[in-house]
PDB file of C-alpha atoms in Angstrom:
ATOM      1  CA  UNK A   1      20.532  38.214 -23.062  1.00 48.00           C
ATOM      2  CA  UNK A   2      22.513  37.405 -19.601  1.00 46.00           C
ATOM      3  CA  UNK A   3      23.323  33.960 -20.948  1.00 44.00           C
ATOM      4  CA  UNK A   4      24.622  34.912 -24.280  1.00 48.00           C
ATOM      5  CA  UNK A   5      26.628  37.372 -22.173  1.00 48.00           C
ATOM      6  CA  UNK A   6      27.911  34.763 -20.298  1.00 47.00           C
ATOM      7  CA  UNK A   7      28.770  32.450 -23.190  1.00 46.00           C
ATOM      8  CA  UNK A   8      30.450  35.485 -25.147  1.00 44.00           C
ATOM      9  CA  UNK A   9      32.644  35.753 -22.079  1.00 44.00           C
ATOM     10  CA  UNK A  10      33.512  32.616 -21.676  1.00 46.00           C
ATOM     11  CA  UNK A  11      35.106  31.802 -24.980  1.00 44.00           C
ATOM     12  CA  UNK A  12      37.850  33.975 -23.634  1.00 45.00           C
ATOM     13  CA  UNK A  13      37.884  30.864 -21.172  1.00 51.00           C
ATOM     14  CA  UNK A  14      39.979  32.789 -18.252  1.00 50.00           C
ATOM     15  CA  UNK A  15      40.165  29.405 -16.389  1.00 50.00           C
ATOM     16  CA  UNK A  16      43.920  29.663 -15.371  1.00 47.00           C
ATOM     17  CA  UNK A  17      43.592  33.070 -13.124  1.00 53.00           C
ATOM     18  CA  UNK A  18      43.932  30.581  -9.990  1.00 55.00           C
ATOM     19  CA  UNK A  19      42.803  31.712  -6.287  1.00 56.00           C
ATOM     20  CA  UNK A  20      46.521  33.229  -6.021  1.00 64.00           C
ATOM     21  CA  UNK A  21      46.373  34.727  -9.086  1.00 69.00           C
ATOM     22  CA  UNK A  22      43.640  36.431  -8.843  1.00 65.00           C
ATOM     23  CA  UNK A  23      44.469  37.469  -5.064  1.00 71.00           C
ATOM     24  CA  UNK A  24      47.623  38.520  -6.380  1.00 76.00           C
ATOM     25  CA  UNK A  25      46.044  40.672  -9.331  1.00 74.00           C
ATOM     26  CA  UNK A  26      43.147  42.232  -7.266  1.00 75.00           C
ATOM     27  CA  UNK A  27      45.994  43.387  -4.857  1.00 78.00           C
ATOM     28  CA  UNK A  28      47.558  45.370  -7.223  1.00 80.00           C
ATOM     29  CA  UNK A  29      43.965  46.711  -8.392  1.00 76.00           C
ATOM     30  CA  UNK A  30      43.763  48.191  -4.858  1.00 80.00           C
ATOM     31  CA  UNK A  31      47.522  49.218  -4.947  1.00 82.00           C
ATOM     32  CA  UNK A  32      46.891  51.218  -7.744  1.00 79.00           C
ATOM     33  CA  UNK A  33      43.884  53.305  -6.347  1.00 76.00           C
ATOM     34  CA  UNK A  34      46.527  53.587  -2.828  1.00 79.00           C
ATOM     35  CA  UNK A  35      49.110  55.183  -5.293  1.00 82.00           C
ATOM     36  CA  UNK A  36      46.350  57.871  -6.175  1.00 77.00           C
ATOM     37  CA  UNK A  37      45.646  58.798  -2.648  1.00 77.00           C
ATOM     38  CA  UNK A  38      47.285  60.991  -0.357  1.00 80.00           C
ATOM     39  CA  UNK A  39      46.673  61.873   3.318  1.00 81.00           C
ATOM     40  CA  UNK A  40      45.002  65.089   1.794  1.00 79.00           C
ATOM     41  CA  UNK A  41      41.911  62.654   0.875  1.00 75.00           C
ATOM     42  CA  UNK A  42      41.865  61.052   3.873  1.00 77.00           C
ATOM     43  CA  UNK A  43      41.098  64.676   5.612  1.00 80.00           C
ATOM     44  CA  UNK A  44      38.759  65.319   2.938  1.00 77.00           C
ATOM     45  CA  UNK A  45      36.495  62.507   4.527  1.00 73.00           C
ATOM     46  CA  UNK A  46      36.757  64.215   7.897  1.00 77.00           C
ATOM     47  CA  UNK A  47      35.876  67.207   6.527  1.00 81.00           C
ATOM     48  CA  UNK A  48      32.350  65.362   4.516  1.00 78.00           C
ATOM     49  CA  UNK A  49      31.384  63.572   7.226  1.00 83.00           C
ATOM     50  CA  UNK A  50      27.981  63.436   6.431  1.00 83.00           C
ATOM     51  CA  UNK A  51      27.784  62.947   2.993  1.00 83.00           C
ATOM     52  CA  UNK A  52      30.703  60.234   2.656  1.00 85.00           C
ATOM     53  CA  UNK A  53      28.577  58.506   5.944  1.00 86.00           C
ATOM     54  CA  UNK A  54      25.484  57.901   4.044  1.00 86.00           C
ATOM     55  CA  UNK A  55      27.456  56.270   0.846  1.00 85.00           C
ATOM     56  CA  UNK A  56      28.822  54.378   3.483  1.00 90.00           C
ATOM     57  CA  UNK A  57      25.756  53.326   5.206  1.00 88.00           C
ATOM     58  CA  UNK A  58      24.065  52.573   1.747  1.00 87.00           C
ATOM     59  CA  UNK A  59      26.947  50.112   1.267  1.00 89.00           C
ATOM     60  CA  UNK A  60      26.723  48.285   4.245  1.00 93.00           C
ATOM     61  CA  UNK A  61      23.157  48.873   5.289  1.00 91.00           C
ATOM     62  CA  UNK A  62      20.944  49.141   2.580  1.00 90.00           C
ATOM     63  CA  UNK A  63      22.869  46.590   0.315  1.00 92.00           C
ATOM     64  CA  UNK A  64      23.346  43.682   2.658  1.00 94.00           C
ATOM     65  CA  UNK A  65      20.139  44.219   4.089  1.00 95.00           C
ATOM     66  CA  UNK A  66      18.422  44.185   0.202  1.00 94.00           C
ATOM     67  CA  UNK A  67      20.967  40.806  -0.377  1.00 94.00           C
ATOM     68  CA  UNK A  68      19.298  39.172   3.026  1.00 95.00           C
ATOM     69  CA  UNK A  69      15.446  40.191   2.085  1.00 95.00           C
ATOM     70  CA  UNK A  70      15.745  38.608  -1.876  1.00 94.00           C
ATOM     71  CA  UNK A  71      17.284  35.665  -0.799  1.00 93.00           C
ATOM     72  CA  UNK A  72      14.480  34.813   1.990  1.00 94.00           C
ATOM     73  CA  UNK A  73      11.840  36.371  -0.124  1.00 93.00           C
ATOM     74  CA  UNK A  74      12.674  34.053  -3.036  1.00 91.00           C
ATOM     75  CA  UNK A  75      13.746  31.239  -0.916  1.00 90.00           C
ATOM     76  CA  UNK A  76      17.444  30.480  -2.805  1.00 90.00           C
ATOM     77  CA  UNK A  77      19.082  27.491  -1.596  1.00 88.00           C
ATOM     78  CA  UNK A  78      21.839  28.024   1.318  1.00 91.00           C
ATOM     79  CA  UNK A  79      24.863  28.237  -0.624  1.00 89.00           C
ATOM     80  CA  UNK A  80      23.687  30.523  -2.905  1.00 90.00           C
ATOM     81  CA  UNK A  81      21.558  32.711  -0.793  1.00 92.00           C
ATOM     82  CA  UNK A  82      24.869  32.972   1.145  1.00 93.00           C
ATOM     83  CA  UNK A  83      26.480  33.659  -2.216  1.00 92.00           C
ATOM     84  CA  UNK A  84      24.158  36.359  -2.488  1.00 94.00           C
ATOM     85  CA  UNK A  85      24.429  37.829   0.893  1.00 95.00           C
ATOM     86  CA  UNK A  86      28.162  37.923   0.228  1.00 94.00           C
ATOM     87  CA  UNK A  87      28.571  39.779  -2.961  1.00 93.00           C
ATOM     88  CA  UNK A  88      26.059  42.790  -1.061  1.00 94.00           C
ATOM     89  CA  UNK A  89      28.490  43.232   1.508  1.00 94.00           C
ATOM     90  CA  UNK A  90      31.286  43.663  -0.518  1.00 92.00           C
ATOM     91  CA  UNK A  91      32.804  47.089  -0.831  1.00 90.00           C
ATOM     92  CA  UNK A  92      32.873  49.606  -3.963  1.00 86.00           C
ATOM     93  CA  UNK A  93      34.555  49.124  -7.376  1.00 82.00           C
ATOM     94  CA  UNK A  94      36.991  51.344  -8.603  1.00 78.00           C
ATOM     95  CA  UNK A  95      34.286  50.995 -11.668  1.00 81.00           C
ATOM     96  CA  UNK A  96      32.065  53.302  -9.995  1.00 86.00           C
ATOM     97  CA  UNK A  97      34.028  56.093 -10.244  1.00 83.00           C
ATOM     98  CA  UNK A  98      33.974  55.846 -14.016  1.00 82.00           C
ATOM     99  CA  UNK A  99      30.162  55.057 -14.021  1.00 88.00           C
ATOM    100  CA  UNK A 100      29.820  58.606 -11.966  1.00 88.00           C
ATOM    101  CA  UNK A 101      32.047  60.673 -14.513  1.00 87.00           C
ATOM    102  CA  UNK A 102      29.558  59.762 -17.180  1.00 89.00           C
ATOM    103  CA  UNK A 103      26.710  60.566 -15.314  1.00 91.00           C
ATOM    104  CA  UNK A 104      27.435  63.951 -14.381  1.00 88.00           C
ATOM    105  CA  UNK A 105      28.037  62.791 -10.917  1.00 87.00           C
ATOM    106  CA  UNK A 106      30.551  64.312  -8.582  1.00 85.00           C
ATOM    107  CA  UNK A 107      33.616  62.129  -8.937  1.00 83.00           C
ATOM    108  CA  UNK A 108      35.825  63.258  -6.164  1.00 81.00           C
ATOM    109  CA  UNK A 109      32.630  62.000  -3.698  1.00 85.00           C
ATOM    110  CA  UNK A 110      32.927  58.695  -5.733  1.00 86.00           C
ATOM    111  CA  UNK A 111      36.568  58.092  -5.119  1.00 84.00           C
ATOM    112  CA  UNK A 112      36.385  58.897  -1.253  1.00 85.00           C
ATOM    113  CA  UNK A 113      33.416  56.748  -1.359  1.00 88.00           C
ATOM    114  CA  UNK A 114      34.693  53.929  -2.944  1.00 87.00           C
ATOM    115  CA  UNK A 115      37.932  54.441  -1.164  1.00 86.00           C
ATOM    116  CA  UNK A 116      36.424  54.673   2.439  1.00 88.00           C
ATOM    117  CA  UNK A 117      33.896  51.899   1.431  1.00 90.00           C
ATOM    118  CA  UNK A 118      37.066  49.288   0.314  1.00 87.00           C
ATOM    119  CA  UNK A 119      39.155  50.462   3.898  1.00 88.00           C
ATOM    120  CA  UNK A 120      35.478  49.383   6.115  1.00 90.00           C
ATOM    121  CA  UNK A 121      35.671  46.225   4.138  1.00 90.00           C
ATOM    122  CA  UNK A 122      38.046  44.677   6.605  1.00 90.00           C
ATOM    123  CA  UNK A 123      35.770  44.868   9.661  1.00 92.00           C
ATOM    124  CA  UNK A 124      32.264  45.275   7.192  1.00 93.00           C
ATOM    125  CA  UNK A 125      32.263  42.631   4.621  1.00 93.00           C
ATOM    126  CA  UNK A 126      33.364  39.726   7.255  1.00 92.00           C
ATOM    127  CA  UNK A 127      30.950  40.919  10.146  1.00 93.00           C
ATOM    128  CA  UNK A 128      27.700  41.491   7.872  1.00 94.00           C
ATOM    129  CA  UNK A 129      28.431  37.968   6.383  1.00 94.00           C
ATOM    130  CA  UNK A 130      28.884  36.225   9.471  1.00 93.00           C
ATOM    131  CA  UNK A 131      25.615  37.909  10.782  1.00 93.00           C
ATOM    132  CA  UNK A 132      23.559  37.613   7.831  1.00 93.00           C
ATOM    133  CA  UNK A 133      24.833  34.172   6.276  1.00 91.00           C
ATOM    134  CA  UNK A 134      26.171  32.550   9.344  1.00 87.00           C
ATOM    135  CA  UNK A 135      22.665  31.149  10.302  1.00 85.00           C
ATOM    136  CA  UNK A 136      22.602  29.494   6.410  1.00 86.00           C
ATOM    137  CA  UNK A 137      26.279  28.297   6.520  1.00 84.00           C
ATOM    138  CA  UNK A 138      29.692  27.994   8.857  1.00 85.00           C
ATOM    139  CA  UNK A 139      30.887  30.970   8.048  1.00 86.00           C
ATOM    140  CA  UNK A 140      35.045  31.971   9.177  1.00 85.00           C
ATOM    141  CA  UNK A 141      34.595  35.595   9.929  1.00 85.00           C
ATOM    142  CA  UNK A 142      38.020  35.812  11.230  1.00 88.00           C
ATOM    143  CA  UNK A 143      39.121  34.595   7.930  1.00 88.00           C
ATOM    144  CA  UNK A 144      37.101  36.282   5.634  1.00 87.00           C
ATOM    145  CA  UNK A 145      39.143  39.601   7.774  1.00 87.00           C
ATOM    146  CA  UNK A 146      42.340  38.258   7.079  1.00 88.00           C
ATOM    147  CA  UNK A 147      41.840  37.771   3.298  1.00 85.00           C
ATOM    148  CA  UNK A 148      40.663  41.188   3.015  1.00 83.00           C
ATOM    149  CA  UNK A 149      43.101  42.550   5.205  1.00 86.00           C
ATOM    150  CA  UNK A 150      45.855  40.878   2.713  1.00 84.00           C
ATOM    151  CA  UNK A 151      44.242  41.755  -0.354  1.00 81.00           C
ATOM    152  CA  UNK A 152      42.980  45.251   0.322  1.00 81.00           C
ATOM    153  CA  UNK A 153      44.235  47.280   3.672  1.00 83.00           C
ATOM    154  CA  UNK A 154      47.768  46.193   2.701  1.00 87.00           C
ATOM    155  CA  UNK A 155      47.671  46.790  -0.835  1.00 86.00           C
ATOM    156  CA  UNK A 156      46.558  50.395  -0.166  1.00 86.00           C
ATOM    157  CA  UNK A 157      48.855  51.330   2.971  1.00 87.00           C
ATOM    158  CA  UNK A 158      51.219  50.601   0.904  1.00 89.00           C
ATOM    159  CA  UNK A 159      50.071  52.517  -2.285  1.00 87.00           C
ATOM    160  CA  UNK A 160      49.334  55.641   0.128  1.00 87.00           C
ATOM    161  CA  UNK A 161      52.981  55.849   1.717  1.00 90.00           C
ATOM    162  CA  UNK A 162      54.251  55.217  -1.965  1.00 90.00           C
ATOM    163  CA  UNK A 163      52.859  58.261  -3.260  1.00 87.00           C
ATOM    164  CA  UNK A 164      53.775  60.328   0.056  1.00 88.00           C
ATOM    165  CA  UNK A 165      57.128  59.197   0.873  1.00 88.00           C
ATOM    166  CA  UNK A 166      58.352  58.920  -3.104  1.00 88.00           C
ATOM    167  CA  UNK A 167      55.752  61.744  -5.144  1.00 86.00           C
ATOM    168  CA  UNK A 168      58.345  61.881  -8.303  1.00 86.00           C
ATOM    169  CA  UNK A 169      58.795  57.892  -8.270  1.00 86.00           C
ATOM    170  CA  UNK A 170      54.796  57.230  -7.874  1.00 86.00           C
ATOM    171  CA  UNK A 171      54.127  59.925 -10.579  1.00 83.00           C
ATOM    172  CA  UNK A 172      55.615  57.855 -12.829  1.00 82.00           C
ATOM    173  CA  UNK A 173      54.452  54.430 -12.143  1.00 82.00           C
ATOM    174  CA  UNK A 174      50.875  56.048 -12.528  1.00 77.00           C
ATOM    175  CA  UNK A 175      51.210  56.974 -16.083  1.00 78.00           C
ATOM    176  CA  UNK A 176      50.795  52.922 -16.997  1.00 78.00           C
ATOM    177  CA  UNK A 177      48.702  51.793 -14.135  1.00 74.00           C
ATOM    178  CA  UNK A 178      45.110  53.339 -15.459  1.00 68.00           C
ATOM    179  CA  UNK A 179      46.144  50.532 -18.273  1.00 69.00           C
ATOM    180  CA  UNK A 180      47.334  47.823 -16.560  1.00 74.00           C
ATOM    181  CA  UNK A 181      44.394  48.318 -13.948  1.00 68.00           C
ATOM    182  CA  UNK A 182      41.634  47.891 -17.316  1.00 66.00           C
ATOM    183  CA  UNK A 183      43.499  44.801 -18.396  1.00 72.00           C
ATOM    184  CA  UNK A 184      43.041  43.347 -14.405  1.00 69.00           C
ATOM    185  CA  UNK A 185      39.230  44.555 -14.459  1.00 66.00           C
ATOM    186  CA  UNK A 186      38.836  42.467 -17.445  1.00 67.00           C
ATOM    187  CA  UNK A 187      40.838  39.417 -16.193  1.00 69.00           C
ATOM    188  CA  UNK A 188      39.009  39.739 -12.879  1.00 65.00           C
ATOM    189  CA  UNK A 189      35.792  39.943 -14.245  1.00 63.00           C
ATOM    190  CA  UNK A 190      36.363  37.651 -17.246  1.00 64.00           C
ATOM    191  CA  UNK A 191      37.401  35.320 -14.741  1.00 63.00           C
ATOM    192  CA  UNK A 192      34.873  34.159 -12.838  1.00 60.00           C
ATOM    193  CA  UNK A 193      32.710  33.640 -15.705  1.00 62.00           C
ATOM    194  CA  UNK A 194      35.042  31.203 -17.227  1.00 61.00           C
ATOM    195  CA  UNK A 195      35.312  29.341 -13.746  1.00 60.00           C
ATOM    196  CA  UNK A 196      31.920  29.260 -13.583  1.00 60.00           C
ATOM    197  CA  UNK A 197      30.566  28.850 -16.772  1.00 63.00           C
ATOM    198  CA  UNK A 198      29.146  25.178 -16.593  1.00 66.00           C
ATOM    199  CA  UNK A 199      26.702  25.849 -13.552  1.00 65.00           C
ATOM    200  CA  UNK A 200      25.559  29.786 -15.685  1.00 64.00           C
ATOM    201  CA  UNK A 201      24.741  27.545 -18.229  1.00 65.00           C
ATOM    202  CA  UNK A 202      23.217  25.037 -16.653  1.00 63.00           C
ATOM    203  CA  UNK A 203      20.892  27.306 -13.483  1.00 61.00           C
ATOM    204  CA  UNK A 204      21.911  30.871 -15.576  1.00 60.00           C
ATOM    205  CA  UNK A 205      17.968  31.993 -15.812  1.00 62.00           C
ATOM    206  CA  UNK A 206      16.746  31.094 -12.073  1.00 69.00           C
ATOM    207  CA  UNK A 207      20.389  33.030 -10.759  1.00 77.00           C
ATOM    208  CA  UNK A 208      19.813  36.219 -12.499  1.00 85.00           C
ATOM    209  CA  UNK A 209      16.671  37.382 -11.270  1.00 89.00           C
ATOM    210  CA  UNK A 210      18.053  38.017  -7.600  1.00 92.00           C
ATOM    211  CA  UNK A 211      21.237  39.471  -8.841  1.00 92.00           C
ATOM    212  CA  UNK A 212      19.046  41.898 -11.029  1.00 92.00           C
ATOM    213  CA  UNK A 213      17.091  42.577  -8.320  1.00 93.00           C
ATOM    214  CA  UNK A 214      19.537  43.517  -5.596  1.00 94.00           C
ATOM    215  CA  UNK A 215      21.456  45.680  -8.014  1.00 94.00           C
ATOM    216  CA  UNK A 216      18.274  47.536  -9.367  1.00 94.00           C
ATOM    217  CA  UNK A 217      16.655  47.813  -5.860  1.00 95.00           C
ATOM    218  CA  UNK A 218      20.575  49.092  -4.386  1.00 94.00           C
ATOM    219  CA  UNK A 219      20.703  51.967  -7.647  1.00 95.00           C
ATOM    220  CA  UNK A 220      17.103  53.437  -6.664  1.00 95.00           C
ATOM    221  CA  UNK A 221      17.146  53.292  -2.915  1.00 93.00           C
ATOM    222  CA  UNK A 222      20.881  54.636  -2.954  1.00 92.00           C
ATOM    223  CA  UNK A 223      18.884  57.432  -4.722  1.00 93.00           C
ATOM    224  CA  UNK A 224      16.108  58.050  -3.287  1.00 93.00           C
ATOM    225  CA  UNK A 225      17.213  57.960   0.409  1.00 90.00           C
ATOM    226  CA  UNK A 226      20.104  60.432  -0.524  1.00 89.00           C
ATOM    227  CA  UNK A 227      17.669  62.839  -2.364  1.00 89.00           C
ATOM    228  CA  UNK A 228      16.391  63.541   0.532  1.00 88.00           C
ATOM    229  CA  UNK A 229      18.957  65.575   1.916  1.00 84.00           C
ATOM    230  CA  UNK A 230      21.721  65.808  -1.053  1.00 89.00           C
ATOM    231  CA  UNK A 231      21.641  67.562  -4.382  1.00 88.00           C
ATOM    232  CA  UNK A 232      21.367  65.682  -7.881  1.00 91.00           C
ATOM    233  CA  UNK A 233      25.075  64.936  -8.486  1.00 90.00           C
ATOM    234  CA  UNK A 234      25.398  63.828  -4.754  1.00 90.00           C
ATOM    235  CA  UNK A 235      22.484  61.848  -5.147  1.00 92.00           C
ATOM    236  CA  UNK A 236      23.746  59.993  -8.336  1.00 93.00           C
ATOM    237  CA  UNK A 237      26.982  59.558  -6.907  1.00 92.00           C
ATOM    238  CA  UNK A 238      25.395  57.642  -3.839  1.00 92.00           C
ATOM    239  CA  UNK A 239      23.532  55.414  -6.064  1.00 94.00           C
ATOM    240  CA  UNK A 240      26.054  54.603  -8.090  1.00 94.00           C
ATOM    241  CA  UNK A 241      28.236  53.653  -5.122  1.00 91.00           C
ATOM    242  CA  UNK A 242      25.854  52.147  -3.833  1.00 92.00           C
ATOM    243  CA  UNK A 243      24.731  49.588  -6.610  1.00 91.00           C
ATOM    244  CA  UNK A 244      27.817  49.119  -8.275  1.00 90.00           C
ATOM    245  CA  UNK A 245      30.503  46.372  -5.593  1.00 87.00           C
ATOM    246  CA  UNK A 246      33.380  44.627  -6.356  1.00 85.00           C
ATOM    247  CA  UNK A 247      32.123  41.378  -7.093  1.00 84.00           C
ATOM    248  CA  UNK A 248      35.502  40.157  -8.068  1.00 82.00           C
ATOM    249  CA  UNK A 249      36.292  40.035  -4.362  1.00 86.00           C
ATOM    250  CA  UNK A 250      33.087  38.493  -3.305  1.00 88.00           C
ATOM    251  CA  UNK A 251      33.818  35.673  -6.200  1.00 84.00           C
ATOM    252  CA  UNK A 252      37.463  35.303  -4.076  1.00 84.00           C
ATOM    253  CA  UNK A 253      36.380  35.074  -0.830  1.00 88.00           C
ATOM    254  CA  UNK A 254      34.075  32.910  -1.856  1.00 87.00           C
ATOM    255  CA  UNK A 255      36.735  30.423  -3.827  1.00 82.00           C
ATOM    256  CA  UNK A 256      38.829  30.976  -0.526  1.00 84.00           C
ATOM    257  CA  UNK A 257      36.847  30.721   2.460  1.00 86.00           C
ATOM    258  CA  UNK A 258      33.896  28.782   1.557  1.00 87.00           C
ATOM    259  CA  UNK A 259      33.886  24.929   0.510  1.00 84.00           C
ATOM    260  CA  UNK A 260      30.346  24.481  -1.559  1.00 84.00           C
ATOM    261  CA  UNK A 261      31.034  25.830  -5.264  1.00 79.00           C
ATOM    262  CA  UNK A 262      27.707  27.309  -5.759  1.00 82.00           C
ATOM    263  CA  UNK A 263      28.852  30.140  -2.991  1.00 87.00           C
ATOM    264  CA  UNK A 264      30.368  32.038  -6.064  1.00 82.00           C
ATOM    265  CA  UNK A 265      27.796  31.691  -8.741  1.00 84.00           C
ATOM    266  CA  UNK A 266      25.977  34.524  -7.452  1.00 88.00           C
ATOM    267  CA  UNK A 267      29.176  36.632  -7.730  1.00 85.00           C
ATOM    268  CA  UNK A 268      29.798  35.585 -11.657  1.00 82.00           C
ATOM    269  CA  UNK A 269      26.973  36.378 -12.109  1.00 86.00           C
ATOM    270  CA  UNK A 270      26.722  39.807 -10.143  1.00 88.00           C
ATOM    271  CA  UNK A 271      29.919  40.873 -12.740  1.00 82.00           C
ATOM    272  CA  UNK A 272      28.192  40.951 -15.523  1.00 82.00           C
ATOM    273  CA  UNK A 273      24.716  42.657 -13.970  1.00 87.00           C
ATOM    274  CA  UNK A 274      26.997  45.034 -12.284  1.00 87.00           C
ATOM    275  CA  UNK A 275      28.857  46.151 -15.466  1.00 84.00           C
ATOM    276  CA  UNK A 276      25.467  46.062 -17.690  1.00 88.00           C
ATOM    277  CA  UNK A 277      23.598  47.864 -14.558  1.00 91.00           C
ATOM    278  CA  UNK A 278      26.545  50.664 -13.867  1.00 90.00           C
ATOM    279  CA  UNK A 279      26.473  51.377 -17.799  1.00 89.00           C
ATOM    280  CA  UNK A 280      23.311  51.666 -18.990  1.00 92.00           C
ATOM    281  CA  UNK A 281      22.476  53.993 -15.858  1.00 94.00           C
ATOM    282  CA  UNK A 282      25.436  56.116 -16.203  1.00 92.00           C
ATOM    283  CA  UNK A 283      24.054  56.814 -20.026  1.00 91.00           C
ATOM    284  CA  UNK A 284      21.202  57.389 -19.222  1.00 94.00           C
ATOM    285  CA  UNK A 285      21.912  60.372 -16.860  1.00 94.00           C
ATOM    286  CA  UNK A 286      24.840  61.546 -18.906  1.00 90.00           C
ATOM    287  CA  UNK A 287      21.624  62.518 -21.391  1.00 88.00           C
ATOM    288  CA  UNK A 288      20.158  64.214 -18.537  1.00 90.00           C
ATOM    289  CA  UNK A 289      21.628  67.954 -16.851  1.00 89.00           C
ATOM    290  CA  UNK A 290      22.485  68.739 -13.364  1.00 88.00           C
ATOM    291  CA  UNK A 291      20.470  71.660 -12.361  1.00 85.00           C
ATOM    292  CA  UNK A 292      21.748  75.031 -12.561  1.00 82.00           C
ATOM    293  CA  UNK A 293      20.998  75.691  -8.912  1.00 80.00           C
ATOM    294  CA  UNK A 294      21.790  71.980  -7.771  1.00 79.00           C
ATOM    295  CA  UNK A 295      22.836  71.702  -3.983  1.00 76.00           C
ATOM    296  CA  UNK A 296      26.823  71.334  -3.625  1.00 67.00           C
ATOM    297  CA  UNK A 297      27.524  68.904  -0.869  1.00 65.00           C
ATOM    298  CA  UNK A 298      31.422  68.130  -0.677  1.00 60.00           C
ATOM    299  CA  UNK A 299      33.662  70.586   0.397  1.00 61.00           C
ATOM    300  CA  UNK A 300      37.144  70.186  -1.311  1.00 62.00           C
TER     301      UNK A 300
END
């Protein structure tokens, strides 16, 4: 089923989205969640401490530590265990947040989530790399920051000070962004797919079965270690944060900062799981009610 996935996608044959392309169109993906937030949000977090730390701490601590444990356990070759490690210490995807609508989840906790998760990325993403991967490969830390300082902290400072400084201008631009950002998602997705099409073909099978795995394992611990204290919606919301990354920026730091090829398979192939994954959860608890009585942990 993954292949013909695969080959579906990559008749679209999104070859010519080129490392500055695709920086350049992931940057205005993040701009366009900046023009959404205000400062307002930002004190929201400080005022959900708690429950915006654990989605945190099941996106950087449960995931890359799942990433590490499947790629020892099943003994994947150096560049793409490192792939692997990667694409678990990325940060949240904007597609989460539409995942948690349809499951009933609690969508303002998604967007802080995702939006705190994407911010920790810049220290996050290059340190749990460097200390989980750096033993399989050289790994630039410092410039594995600076990409995602480029391509994310800047995108949404500047996206944040748009929509504070110029309300009436930003208002506007946001009526056409929800659009533009579905035809990026595809692009960015479709992308490396296309770019990587010949090696899914060739090793498609043997990659999928990690992917699967840290992506099923990262939904039901994200759970099921936030049950324990959280309500249902809270507890979907985590998991959903929690399994679904932006593997779009794992597939470009990979193209960017890492020489072997195979360092982004794990990342093509992590779009497709992720999307397939998200989805079929989402429905599946969209079919299933929130308590009457269910615990409310945000305060707005």
């Amino acid at each position: 089923m993954f292949i013909n996935c695969c080959q579906v996608m990559s008749l679209f044959q999104v070859t010519w989205l080129a490392t500055d392309l695709f920086s350049l169109g992931f940057g205005f993906l993040i701009l366009s969640m900046g023009l959404t937030l205000t400062f307002e949000d930002f004190r929201r977090c400080l005022r959900n401490p708690w429950t915006v730390g654990v989605g945190f701490l099941a996106q950087y601590l449960i995931k890359p530590m799942l990433g590490f444990a499947i790629a020892m356990t099943l003994k994947l070759s150096a560049p793409l265990a490192t792939g692997l490690i990667l694409v678990a210490c990325c940060p949240g995807c904007q597609a989460s947040n539409v995942a948690t609508f349809i499951a009933k989840g609690n969508v303002a906790l998604s967007v802080l989530m995702t939006t705190c998760s994407t911010i920790g990325a810049i220290i996050m993403t290059p340190l749990l790399t460097k200390l989980l991967a750096g033993q399989l490969v050289p790994v630039d830390a410092v410039g594995l920051a600076l990409s995602t300082f480029q391509v994310v902290l800047v995108p949404t400072i500047v996206g944040v000070l748009a929509n504070e400084l110029f309300p009436k201008f930003t208002s506007k631009i946001i009526t056409v962004t929800p659009l533009i950002g579905v035809i990026l998602t595809t692009l960015l997705c479709a992308s490396p797919i296309g770019l990587a099409s010949d090696v899914l073909k060739a090793q498609g099978a043997q990659l999928v079965l990690p992917v699967v795995f840290l992506h099923a394992a990262s939904f039901a611990l994200g759970y099921w270690v936030s049950r324990i204290s959280f309500g249902e919606s809270s507890s979907r919301t985590v998991s959903i944060e929690c399994g679904m990354q932006s593997s779009a920026f794992g597939f470009l730091l990979a193209q960017r900062h890492f020489t072997n090829p195979l360092v982004a398979v794990p990342s093509a192939v992590s779009v497709v799981c992720m999307a397939l994954g998200g989805s079929a959860l989402a429905v599946f608890w969209t079919n299933r009610p929130i308590p009457l009585d269910d615990k409310d942990d945000f305060k707005k």
